CSV table of C-alpha atoms in Angstrom, one decimal:
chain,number,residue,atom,x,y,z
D,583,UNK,CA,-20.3,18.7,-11.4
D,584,UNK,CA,-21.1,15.1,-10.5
D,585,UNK,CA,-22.0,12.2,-12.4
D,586,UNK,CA,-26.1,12.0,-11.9
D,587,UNK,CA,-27.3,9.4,-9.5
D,588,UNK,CA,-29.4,7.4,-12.0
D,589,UNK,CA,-26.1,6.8,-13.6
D,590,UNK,CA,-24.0,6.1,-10.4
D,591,UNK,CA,-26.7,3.5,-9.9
D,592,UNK,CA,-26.6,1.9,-12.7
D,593,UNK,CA,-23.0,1.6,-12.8
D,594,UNK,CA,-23.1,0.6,-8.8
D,595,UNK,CA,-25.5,-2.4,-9.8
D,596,UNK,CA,-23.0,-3.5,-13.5
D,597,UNK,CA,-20.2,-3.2,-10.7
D,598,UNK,CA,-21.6,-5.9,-9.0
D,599,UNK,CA,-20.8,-8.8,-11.3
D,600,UNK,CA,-18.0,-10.6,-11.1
D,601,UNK,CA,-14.9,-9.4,-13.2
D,602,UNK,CA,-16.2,-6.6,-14.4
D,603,UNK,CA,-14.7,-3.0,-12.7
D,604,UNK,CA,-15.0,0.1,-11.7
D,605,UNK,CA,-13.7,1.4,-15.3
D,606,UNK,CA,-15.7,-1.4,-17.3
D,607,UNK,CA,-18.9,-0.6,-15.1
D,608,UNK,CA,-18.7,3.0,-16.3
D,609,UNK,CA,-18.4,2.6,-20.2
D,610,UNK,CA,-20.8,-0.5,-20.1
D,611,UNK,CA,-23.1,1.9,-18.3
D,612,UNK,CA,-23.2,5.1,-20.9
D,613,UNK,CA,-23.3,2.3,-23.5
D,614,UNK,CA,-26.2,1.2,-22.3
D,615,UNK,CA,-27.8,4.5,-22.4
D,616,UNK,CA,-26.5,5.0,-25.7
D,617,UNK,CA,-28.3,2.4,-27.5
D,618,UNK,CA,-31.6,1.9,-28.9
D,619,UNK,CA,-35.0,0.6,-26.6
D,620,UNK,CA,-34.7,-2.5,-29.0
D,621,UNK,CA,-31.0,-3.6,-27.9
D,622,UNK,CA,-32.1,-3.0,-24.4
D,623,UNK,CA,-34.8,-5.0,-24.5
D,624,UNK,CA,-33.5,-7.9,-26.6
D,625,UNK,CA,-30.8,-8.3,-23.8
D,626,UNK,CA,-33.1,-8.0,-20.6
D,627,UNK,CA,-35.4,-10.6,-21.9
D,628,UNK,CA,-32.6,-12.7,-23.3
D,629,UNK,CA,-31.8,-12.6,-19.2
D,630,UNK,CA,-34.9,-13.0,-18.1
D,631,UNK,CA,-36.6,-15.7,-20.5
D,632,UNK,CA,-33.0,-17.5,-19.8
D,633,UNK,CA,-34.0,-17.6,-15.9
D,634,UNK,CA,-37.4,-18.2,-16.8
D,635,UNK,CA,-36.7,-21.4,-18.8
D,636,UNK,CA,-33.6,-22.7,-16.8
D,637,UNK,CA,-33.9,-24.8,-13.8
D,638,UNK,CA,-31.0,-26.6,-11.6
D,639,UNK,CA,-31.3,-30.4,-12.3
D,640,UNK,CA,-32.0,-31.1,-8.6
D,641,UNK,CA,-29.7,-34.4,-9.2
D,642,UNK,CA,-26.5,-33.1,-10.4
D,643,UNK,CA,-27.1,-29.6,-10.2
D,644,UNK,CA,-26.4,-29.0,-13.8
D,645,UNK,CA,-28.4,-26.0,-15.6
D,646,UNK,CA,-30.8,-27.2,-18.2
D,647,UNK,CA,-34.3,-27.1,-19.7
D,648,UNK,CA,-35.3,-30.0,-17.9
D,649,UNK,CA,-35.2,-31.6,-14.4
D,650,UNK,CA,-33.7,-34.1,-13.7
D,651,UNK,CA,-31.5,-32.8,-16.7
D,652,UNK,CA,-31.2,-34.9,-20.0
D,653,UNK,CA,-27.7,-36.3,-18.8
D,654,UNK,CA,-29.1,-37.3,-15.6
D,655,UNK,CA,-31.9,-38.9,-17.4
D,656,UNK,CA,-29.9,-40.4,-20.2
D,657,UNK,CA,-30.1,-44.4,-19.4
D,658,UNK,CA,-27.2,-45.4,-21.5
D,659,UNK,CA,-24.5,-43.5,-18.8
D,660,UNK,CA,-22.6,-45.7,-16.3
D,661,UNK,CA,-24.1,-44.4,-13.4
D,662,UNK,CA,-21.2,-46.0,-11.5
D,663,UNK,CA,-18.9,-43.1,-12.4
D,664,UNK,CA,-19.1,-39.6,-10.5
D,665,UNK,CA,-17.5,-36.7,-12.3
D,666,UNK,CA,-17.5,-33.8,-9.3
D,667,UNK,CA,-17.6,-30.0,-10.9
D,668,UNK,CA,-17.4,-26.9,-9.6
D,669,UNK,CA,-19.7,-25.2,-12.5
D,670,UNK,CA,-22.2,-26.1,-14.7
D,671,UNK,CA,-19.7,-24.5,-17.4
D,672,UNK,CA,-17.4,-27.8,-16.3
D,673,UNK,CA,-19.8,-30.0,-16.7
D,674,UNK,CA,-20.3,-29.0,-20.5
D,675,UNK,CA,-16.6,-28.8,-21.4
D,676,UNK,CA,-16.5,-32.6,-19.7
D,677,UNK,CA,-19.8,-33.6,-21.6
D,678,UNK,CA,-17.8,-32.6,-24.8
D,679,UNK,CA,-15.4,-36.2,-24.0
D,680,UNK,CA,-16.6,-38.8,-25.4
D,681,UNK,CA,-14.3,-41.1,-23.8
D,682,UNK,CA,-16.4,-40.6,-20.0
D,683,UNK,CA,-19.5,-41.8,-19.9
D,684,UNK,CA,-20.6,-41.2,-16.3
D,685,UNK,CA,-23.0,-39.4,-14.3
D,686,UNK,CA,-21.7,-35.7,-13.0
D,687,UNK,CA,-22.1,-33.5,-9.8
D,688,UNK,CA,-21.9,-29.8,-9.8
D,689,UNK,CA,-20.7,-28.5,-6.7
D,690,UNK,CA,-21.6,-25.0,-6.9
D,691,UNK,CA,-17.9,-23.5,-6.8
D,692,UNK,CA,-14.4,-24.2,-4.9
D,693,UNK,CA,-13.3,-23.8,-1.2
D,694,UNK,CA,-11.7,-20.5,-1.0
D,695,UNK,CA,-11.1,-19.5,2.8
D,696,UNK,CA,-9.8,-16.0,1.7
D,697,UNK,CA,-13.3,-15.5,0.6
D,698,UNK,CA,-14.8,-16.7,3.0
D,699,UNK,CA,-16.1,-19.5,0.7
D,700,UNK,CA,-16.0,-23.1,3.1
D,701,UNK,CA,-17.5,-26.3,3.0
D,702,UNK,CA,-21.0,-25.1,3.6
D,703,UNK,CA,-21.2,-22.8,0.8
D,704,UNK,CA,-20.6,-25.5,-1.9
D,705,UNK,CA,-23.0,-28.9,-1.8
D,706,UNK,CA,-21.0,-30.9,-0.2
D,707,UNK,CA,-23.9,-32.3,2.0
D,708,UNK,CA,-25.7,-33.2,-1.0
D,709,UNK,CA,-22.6,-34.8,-2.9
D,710,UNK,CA,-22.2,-37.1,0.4
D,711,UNK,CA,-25.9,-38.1,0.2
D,712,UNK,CA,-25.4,-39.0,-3.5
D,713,UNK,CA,-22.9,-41.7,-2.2
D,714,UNK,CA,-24.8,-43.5,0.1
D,715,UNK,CA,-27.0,-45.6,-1.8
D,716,UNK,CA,-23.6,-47.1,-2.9
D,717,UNK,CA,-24.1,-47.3,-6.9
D,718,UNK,CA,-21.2,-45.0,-7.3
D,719,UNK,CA,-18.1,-46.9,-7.5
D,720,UNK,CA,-15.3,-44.3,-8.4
D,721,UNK,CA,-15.9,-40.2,-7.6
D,722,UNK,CA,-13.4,-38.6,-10.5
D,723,UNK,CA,-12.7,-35.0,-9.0
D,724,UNK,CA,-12.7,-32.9,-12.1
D,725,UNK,CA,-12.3,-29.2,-10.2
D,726,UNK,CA,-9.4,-26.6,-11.7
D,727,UNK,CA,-6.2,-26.8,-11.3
D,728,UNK,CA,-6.0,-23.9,-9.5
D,729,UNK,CA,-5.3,-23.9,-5.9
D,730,UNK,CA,-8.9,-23.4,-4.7
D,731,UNK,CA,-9.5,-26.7,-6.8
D,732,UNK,CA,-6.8,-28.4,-5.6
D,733,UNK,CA,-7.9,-27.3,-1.9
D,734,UNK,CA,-11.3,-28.7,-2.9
D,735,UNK,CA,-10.2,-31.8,-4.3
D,736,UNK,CA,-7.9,-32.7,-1.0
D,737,UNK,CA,-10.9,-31.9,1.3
D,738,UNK,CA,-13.8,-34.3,-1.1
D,739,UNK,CA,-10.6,-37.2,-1.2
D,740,UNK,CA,-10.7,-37.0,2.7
D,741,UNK,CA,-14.1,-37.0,3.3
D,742,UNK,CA,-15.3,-39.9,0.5
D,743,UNK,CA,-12.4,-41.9,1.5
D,744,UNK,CA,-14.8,-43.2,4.9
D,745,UNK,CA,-17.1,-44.6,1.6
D,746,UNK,CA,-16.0,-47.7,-0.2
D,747,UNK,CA,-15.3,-45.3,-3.4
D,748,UNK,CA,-12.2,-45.1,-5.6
D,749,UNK,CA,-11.7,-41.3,-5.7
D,750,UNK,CA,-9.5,-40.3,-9.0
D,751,UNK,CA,-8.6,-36.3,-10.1
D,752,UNK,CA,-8.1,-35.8,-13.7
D,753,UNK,CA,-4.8,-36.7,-14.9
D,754,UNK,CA,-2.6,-34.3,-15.0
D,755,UNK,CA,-2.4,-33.6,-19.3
D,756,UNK,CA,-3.9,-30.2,-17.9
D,757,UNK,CA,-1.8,-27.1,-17.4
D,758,UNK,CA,-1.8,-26.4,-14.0
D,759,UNK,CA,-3.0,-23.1,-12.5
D,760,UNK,CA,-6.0,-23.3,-15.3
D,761,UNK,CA,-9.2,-23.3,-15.6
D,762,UNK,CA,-11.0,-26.5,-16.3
D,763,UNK,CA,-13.9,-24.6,-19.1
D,764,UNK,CA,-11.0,-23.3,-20.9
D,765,UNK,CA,-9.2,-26.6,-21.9
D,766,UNK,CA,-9.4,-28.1,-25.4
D,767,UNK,CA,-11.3,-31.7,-25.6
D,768,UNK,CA,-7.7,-33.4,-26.6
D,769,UNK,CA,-6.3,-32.0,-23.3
D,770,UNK,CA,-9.5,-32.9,-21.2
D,771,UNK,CA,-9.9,-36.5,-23.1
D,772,UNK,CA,-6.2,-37.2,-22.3
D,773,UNK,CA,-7.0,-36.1,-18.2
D,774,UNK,CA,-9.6,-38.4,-17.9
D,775,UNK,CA,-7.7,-41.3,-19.5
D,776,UNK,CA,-4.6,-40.5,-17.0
D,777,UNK,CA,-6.5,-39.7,-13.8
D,778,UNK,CA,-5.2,-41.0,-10.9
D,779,UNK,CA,-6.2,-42.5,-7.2
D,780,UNK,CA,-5.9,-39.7,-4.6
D,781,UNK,CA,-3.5,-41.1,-1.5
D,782,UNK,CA,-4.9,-39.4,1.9
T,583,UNK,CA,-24.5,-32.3,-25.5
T,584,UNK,CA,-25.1,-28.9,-26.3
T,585,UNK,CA,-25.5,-25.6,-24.4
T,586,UNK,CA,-29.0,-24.8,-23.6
T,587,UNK,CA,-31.1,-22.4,-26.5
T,588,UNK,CA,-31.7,-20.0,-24.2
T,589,UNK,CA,-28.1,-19.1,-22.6
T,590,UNK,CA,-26.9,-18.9,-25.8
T,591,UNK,CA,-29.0,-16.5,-26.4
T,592,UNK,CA,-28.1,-14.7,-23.3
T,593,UNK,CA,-24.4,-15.4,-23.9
T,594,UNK,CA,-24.7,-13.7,-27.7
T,595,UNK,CA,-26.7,-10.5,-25.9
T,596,UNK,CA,-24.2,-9.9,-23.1
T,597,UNK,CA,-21.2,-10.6,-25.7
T,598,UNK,CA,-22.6,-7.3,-27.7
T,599,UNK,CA,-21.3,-5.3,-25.2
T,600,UNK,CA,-18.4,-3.6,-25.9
T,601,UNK,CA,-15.2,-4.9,-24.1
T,602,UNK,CA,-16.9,-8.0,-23.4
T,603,UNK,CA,-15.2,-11.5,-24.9
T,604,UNK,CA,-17.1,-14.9,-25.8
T,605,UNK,CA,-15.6,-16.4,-22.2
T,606,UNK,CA,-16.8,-13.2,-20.2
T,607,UNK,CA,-20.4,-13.4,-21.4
T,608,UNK,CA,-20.2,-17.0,-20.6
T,609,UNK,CA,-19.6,-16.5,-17.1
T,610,UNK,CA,-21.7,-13.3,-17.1
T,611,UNK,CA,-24.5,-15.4,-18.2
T,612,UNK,CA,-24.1,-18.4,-15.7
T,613,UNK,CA,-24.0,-16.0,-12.9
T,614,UNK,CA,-27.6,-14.0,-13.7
T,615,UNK,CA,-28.6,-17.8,-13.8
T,616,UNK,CA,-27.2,-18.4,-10.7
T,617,UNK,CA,-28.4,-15.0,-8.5
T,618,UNK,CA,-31.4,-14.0,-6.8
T,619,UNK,CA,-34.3,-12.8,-8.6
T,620,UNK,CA,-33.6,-9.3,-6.3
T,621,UNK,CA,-30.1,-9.3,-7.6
T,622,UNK,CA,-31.2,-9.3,-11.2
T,623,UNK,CA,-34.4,-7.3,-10.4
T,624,UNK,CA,-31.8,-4.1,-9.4
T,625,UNK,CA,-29.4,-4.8,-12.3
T,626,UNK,CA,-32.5,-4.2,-14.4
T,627,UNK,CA,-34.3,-1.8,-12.9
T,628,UNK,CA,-31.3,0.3,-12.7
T,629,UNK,CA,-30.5,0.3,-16.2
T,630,UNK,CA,-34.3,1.2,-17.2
T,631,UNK,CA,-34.7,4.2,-14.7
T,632,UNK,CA,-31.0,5.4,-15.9
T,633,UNK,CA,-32.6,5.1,-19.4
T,634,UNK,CA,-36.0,7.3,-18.3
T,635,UNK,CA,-34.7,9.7,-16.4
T,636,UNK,CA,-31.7,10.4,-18.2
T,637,UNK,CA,-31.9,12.5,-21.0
T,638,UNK,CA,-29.2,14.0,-23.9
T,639,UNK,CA,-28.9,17.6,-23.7
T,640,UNK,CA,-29.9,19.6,-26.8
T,641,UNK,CA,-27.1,21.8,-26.2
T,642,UNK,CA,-24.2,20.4,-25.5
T,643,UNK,CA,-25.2,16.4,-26.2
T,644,UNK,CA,-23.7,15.8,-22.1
T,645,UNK,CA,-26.4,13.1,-20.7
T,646,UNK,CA,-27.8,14.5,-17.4
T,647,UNK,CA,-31.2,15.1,-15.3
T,648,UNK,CA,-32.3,18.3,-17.3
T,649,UNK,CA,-32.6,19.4,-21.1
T,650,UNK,CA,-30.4,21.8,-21.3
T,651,UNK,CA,-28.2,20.1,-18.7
T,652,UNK,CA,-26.9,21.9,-15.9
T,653,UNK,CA,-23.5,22.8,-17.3
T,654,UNK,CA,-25.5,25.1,-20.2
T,655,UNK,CA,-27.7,26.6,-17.9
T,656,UNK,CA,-25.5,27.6,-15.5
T,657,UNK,CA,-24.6,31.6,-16.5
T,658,UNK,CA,-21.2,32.2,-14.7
T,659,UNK,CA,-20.0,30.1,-17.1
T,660,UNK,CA,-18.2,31.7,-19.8
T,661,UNK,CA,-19.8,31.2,-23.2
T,662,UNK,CA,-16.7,32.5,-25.6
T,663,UNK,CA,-14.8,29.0,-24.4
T,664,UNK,CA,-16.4,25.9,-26.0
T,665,UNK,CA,-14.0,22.1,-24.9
T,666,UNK,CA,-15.0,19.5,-27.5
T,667,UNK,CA,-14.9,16.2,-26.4
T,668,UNK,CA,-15.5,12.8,-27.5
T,669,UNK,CA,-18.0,11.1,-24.8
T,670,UNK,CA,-20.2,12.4,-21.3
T,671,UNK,CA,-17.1,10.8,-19.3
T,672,UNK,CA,-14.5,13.1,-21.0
T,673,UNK,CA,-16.7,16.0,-20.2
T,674,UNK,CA,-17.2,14.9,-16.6
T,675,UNK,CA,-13.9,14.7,-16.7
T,676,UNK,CA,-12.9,17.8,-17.6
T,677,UNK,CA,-15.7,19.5,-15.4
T,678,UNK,CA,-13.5,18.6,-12.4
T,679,UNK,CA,-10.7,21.0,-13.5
T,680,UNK,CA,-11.8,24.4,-11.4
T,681,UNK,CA,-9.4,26.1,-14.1
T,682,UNK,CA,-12.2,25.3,-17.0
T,683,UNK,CA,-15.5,27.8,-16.7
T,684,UNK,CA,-16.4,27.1,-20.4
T,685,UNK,CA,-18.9,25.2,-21.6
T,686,UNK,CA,-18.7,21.5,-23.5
T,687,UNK,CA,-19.9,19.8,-26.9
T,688,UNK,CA,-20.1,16.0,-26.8
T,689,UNK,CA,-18.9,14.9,-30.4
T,690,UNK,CA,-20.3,11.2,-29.6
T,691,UNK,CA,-17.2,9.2,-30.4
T,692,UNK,CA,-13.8,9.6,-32.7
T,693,UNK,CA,-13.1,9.2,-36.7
T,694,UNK,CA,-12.7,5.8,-36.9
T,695,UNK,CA,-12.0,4.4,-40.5
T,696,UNK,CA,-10.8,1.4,-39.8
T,697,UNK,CA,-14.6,0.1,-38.0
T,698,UNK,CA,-16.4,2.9,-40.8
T,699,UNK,CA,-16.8,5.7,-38.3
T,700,UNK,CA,-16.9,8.7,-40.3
T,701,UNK,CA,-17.7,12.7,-39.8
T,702,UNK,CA,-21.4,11.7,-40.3
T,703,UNK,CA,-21.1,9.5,-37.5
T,704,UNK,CA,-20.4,12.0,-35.0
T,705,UNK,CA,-21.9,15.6,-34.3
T,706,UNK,CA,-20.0,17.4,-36.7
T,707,UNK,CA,-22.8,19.5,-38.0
T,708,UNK,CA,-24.2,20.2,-34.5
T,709,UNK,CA,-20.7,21.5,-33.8
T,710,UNK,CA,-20.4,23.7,-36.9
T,711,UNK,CA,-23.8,25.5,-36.5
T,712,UNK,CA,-23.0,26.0,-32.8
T,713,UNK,CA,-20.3,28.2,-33.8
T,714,UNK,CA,-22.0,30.5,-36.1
T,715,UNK,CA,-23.9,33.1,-33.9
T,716,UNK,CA,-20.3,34.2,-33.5
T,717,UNK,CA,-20.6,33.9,-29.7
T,718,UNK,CA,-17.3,31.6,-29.2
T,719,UNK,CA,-14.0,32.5,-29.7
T,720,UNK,CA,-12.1,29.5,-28.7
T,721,UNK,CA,-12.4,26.0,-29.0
T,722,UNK,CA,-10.0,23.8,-27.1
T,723,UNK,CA,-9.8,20.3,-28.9
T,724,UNK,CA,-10.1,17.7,-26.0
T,725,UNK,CA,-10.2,14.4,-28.0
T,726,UNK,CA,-8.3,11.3,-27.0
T,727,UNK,CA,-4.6,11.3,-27.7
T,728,UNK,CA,-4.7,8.3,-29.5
T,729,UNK,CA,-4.6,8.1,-33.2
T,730,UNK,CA,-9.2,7.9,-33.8
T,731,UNK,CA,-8.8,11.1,-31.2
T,732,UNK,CA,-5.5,12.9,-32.8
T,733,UNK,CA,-7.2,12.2,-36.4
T,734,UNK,CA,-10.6,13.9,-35.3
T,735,UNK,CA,-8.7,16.9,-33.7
T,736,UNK,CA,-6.7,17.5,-37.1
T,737,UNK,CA,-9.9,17.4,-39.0
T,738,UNK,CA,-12.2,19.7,-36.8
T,739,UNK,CA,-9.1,22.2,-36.6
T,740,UNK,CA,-9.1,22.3,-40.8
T,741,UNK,CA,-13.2,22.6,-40.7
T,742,UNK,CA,-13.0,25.4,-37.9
T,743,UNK,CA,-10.0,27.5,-39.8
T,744,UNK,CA,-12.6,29.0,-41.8
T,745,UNK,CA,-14.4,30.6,-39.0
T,746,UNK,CA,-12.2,33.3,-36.7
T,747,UNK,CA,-12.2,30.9,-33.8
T,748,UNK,CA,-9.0,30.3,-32.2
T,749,UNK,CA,-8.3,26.5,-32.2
T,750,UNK,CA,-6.8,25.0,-29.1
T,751,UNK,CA,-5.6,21.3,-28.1
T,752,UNK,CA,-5.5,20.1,-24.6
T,753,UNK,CA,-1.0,20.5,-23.7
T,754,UNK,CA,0.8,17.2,-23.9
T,755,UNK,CA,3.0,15.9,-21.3
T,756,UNK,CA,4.0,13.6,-18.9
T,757,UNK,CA,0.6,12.8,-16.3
T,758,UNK,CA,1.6,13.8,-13.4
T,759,UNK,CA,2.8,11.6,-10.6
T,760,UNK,CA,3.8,9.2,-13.7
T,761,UNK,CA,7.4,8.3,-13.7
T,762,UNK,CA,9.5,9.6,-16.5
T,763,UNK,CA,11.5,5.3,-17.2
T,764,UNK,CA,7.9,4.3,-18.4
T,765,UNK,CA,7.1,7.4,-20.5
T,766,UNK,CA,7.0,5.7,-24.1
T,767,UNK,CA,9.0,8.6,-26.4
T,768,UNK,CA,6.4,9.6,-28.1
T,769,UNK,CA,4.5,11.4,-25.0
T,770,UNK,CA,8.8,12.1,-24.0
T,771,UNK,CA,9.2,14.0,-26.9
T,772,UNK,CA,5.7,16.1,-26.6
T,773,UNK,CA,6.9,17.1,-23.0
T,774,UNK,CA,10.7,18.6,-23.9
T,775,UNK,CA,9.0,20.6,-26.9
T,776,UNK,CA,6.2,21.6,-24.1
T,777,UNK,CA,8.8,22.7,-21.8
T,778,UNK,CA,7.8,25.3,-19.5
T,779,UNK,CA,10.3,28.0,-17.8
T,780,UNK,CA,9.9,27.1,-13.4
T,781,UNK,CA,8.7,30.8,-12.6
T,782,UNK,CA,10.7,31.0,-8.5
């Protein structure tokens, strides 16, 4: 006897997100069936009414209600300062500091040539643009401390330093091999108060 | 600044889901954000046709195509043997063993005390009146060998003992192709007092 194809389906599709495996797929999926219409529907339309009221700031590429979003439109930030991100999740752990008062970038993700992930695949073209108009004085590269952020943070150092720019990287207070979203404020407030000039 | 209304709202749905932590919804969340209106349409879409077309069977409680599912209709199978099992996986499980031609009842779930699971949580009932046209003689208890499963198995075997059913568990032993220095003893000492004589 096989498992029906409905089912397969559904599991194929839960597969599909990231993290989540083969095992995790299957129990999520006969959960799924499992519950009442009501749960169902309270967690597709959560999903959907969340895309529906989301947009991408199309100036820092943060996710918001608004666009720009209301840290790109907040006049009181030194818009001198350039915190670089990999995800919008970054951005909100950083937003948590009071100590930086800058403007951000979200870069969509870190260079990972295993995956096939390159220079193309993030917005690098649009972070470049950013700089031209030349109000940014220093770029602070806030991607994890992982090697795909490290990787990422090398290839943004080389490619701003052709732009008058100081280019920092968040002090190392941060354990390394983590994950920027997951560090406490103390940790991140103590990175941005060591960051340091990356030599290229 | 605070996370957006409406991904927290996604974030609380997703992180409803069993097996799924308060950082995993979060980056379940951002990435339906972040995909393609076709990418969520099939995650969606695949849940709600699993949910139409599949249906719980009146019988044995399996969830397939057809009320009664296939495994009840089908007549070679041999009615006296009835495998109890916590969930549809364990059952499809346990249909891929050729050396199994019973048939199945799907208890929904373990005894739980601990998170207030109790006999009139799962199919008890169902179980019990099954059993009185007299039809089955055996009933091979295939719950999980953890404690919820070992606990449900004790109590169904003290319910059933009033009926002239013999009471089976599934053998313990080593899984095969596992290697005997990780066996914990517990599942060590289960397979010396299962011992079997190597017929040559």
């Amino acid at each position: 006897m096989n498992r029906p194809q409905a089912i397969n389906k559904m599991i194929d599709s839960i597969k599909r997100l990231p993290g989540i495996g083969p095992k995790m797929a299957e129990r999520l999926s006969y959960h799924l069936l499992k519950v009442s219409d009501v749960e169902v529907e309270r967690l597709i339309s959560a999903i959907q009414s969340a895309r529906r009221q989301m947009q991408v700031c199309s100036v820092c590429f943060n996710v918001g209600e608004q666009d720009p979003c209301v840290v790109c439109q907040d006049s009181s930030r030194d818009k001198t300062i350039l915190a670089v991100v990999e995800t919008p999740q970054d951005l909100l752990a950083l937003a948590k500091v009071k100590e930086y008062t800058g403007l951000y970038f979200v870069l969509g993700g870190a260079l990972n040539p295993l995956e096939g992930i390159g220079p193309d695949d993030l917005r690098i073209t649009g972070l470049i643009n950013r700089l031209k108009n030349g109000t940014i004085t220093e770029i602070i590269i806030a991607t994890d401390t992982d090697s795909k952020g490290e990787t990422t943070a090398l290839y943004l150092a080389e490619l701003i330093k052709h732009f008058n720019i100081k280019v920092t990287r968040l002090g190392y207070g941060l354990p390394v091999g983590g994950d920027i979203e997951y560090a406490d404020e103390v940790t991140l407030s103590r990175a941005i108060a060591g960051r340091r000039v990356i030599d290229t």
